[in-house]
CSV table of C-alpha atoms in Angstrom, one decimal:
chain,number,residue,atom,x,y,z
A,262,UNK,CA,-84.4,-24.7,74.2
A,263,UNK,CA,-84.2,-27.8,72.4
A,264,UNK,CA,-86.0,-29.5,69.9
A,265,UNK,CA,-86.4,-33.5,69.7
A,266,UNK,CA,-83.2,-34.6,69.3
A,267,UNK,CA,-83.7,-38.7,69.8
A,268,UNK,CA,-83.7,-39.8,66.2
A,269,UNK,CA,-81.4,-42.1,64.9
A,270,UNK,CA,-79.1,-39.4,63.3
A,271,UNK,CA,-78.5,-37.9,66.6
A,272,UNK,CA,-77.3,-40.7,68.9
A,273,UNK,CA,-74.2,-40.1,70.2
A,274,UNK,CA,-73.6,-36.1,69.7
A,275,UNK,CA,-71.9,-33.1,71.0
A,276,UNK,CA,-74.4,-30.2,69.9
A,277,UNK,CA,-72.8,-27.1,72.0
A,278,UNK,CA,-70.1,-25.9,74.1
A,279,UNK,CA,-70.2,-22.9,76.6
A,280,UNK,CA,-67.5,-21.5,78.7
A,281,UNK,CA,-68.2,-18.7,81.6
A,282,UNK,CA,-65.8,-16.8,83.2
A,283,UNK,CA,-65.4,-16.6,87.3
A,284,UNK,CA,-67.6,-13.2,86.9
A,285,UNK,CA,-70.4,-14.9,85.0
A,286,UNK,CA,-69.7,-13.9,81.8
A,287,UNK,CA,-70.1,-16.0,78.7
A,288,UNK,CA,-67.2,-15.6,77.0
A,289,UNK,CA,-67.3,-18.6,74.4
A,290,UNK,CA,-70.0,-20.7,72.6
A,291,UNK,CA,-69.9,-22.7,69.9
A,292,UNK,CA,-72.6,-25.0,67.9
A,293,UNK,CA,-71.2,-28.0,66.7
A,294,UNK,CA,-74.3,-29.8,65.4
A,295,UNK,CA,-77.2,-27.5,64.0
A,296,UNK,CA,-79.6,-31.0,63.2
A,297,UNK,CA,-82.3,-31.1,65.5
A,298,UNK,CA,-80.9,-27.5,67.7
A,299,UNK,CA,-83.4,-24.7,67.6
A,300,UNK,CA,-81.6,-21.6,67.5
A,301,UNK,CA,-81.1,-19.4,69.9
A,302,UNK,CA,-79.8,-15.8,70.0
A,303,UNK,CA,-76.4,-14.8,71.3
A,304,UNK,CA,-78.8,-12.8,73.9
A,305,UNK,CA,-80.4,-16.6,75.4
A,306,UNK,CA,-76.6,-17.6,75.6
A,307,UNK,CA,-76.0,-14.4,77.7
A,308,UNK,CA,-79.0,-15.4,79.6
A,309,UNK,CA,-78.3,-18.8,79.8
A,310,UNK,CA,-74.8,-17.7,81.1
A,311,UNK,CA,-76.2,-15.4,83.8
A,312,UNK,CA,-78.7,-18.3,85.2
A,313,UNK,CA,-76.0,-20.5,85.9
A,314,UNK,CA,-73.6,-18.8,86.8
A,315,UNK,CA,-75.6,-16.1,88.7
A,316,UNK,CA,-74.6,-14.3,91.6
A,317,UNK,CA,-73.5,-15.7,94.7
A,318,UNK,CA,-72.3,-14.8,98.6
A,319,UNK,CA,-73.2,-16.3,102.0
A,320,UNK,CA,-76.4,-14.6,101.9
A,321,UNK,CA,-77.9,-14.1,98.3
A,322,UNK,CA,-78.2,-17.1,95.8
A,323,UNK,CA,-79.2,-16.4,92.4
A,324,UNK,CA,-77.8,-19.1,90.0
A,325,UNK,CA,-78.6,-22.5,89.6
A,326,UNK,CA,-74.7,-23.7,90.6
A,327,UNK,CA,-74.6,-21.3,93.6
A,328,UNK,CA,-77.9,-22.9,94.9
A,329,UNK,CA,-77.2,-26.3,94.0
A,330,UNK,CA,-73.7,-25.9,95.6
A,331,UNK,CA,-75.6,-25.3,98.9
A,332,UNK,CA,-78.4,-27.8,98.8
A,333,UNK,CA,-76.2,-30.2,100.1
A,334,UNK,CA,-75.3,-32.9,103.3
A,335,UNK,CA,-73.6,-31.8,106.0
A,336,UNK,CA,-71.0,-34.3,106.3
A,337,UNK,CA,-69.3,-34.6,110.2
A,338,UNK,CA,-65.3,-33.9,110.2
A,339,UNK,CA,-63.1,-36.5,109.6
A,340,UNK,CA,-61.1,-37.5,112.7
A,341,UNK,CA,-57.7,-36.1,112.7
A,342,UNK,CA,-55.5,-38.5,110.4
A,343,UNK,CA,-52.5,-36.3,109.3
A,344,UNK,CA,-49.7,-36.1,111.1
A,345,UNK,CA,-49.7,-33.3,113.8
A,346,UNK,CA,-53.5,-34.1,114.6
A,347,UNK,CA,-54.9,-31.8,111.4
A,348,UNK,CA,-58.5,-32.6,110.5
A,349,UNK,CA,-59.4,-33.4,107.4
A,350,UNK,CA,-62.2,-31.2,106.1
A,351,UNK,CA,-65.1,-32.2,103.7
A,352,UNK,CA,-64.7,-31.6,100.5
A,353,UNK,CA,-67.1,-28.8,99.2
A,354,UNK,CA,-69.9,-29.3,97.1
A,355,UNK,CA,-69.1,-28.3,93.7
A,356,UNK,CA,-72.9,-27.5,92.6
A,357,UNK,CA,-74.7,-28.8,89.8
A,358,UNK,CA,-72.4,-31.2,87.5
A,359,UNK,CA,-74.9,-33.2,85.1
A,360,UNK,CA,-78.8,-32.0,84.0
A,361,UNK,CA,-80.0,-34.5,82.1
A,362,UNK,CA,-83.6,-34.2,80.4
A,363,UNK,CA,-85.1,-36.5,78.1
A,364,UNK,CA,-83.8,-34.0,75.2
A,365,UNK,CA,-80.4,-33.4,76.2
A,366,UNK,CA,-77.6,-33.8,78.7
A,367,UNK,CA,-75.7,-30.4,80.0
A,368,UNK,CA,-72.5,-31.3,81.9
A,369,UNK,CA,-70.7,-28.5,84.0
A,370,UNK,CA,-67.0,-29.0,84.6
A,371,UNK,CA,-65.4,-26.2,86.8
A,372,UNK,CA,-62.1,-25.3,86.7
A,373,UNK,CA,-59.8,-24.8,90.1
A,374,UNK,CA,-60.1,-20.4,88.9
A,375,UNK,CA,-64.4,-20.7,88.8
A,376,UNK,CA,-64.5,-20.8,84.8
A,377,UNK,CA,-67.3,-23.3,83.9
A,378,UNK,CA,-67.4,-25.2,80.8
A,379,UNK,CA,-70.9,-26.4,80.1
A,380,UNK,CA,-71.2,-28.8,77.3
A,381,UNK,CA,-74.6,-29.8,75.9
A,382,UNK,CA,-74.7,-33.8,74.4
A,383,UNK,CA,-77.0,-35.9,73.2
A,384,UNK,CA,-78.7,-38.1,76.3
A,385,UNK,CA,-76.7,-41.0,74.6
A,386,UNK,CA,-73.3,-39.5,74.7
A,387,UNK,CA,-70.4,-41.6,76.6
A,388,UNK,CA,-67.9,-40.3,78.3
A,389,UNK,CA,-69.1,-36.4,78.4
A,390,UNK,CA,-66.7,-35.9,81.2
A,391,UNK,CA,-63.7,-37.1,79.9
A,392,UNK,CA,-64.9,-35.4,76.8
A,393,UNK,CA,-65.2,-31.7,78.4
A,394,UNK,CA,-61.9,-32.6,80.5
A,395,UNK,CA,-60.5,-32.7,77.3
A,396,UNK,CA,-61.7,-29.8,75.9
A,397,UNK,CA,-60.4,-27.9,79.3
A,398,UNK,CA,-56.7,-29.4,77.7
A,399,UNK,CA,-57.0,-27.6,74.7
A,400,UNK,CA,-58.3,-24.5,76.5
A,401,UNK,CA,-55.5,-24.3,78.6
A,402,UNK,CA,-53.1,-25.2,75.9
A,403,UNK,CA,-54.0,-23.1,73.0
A,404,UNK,CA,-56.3,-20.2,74.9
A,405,UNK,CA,-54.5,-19.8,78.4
A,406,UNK,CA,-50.8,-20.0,77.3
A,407,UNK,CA,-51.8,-17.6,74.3
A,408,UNK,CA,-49.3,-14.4,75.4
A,409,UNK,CA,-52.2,-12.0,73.4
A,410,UNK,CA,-55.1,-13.2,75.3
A,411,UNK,CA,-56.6,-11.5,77.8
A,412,UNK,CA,-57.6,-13.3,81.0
A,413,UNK,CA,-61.6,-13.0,81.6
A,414,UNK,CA,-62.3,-12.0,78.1
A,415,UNK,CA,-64.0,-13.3,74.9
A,416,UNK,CA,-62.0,-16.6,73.3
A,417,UNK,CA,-60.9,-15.5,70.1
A,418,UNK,CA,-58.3,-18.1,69.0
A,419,UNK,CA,-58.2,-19.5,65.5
A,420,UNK,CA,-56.0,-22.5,66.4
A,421,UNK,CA,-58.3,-23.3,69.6
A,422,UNK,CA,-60.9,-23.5,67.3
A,423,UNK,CA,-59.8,-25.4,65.1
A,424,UNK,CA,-58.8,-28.3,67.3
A,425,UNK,CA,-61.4,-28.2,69.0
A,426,UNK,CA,-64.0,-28.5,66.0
A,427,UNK,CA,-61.6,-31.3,65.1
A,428,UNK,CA,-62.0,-33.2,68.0
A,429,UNK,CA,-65.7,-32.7,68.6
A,430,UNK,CA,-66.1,-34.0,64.6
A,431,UNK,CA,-64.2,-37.6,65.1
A,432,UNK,CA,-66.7,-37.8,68.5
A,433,UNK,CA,-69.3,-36.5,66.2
A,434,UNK,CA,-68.8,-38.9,63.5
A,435,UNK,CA,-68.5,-42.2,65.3
C-alpha cells in the first residue's frame, strides 16, 4: 500500500488518518503527506475499512480487530477485592492497537461507542498515541457536539478540518 517511505524527508510524519464507524463504515480519511504515499482509491479505503473492521459475533470473525480481539490469554479472575465480595473481571482485549512494518506504523485507537481511528505514521513517529488521542479531542469537540451532524455518517465539518490539518502540520513540520 505503501511505497518506501524511510528517506530523510520522511522521518517523523503523519501520512493518513482514517475513522470507522461502530458498523464498519469508513466514514472519514484524510491524506496529510502525499511524498512517498502511493495512491489509493477511495474504493481501497472502503476496503481497507471493511478488513479491519469486518464483521464480528461469538461465532463468525471476519476482521483483523475482531480476530485479534480473540487471539488472546485467558487471564484467571481476580479475587474479590471490592467491598461486598464483587470480583473484579479481566479487562477485555481491545484487538489489534499498533501494526508496525518496516514501511509504516498504523495505530488503532477505539473509542468507548466502537468508532476506530486508524492513523498511519511514519515508523519514526513519537508519541502516535497521544497524537490520535488528540485527534479523538477534536473529533469529539468540533464533529460530535456539531447539532447538524448526523451520528454514523460521513465527517463533513470545515472547522474539524481545519484544525486538524493544523495540528498534524506543526507535528509534520518538526
Amino acid at each position: 500500500m505503501y511505497a518506501s517511505l524511510h528517506s530523510p524527508q520522511h522521518s517523523r510524519t503523519v501520512f493518513t488518518l482514517i475513522i470507522i464507524n461502530k458498523a464498519g463504515g469508513l466514514i472519514y480519511n484524510k491524506i496529510f503527506h502525499e511524498t512517498g504515499l502511493q495512491k489509493i482509491s477511495t474504493n481501497d479505503y472502503l476496503v481497507l475499512a471493511g478488513t479491519f473492521h469486518g464483521v464480528a459475533d461469538e461465532k463468525f470473525s471476519l476482521s483483523v480487530h475482531a480476530i485479534t480481539s480473540r487471539l488472546n490469554p485467558i487471564r484467571p479472575v481476580a479475587a474479590p477485592t471490592a467491598p461486598g465480595g464483587v470480583p473484579n473481571r479481566p479487562e477485555p482485549s481491545s484487538g489489534l492497537e499498533v501494526l508496525e512494518t518496516e514501511n509504516f506504523r498504523l495505530q488503532c485507537f477505539t473509542t468507548m461507542t466502537g468508532t476506530k481511528f486508524l492513523l498511519f505514521t511514519d515508523t519514526t513517529q513519537t508519541n502516535v498515541d497521544v497524537t490520535i488521542r488528540w485527534i479523538y479531542d477534536l473529533y469529539a469537540d468540533y464533529v460530535m457536539k456539531n447539532p447538524f451532524y448526523s451520528l454514523e455518517m460521513p465527517v463533513r465539518c470545515e472547522i474539524f478540518d481545519r484544525k486538524l490539518l493544523s495540528y498534524i502540520r506543526e507535528i509534520n513540520n518538526r
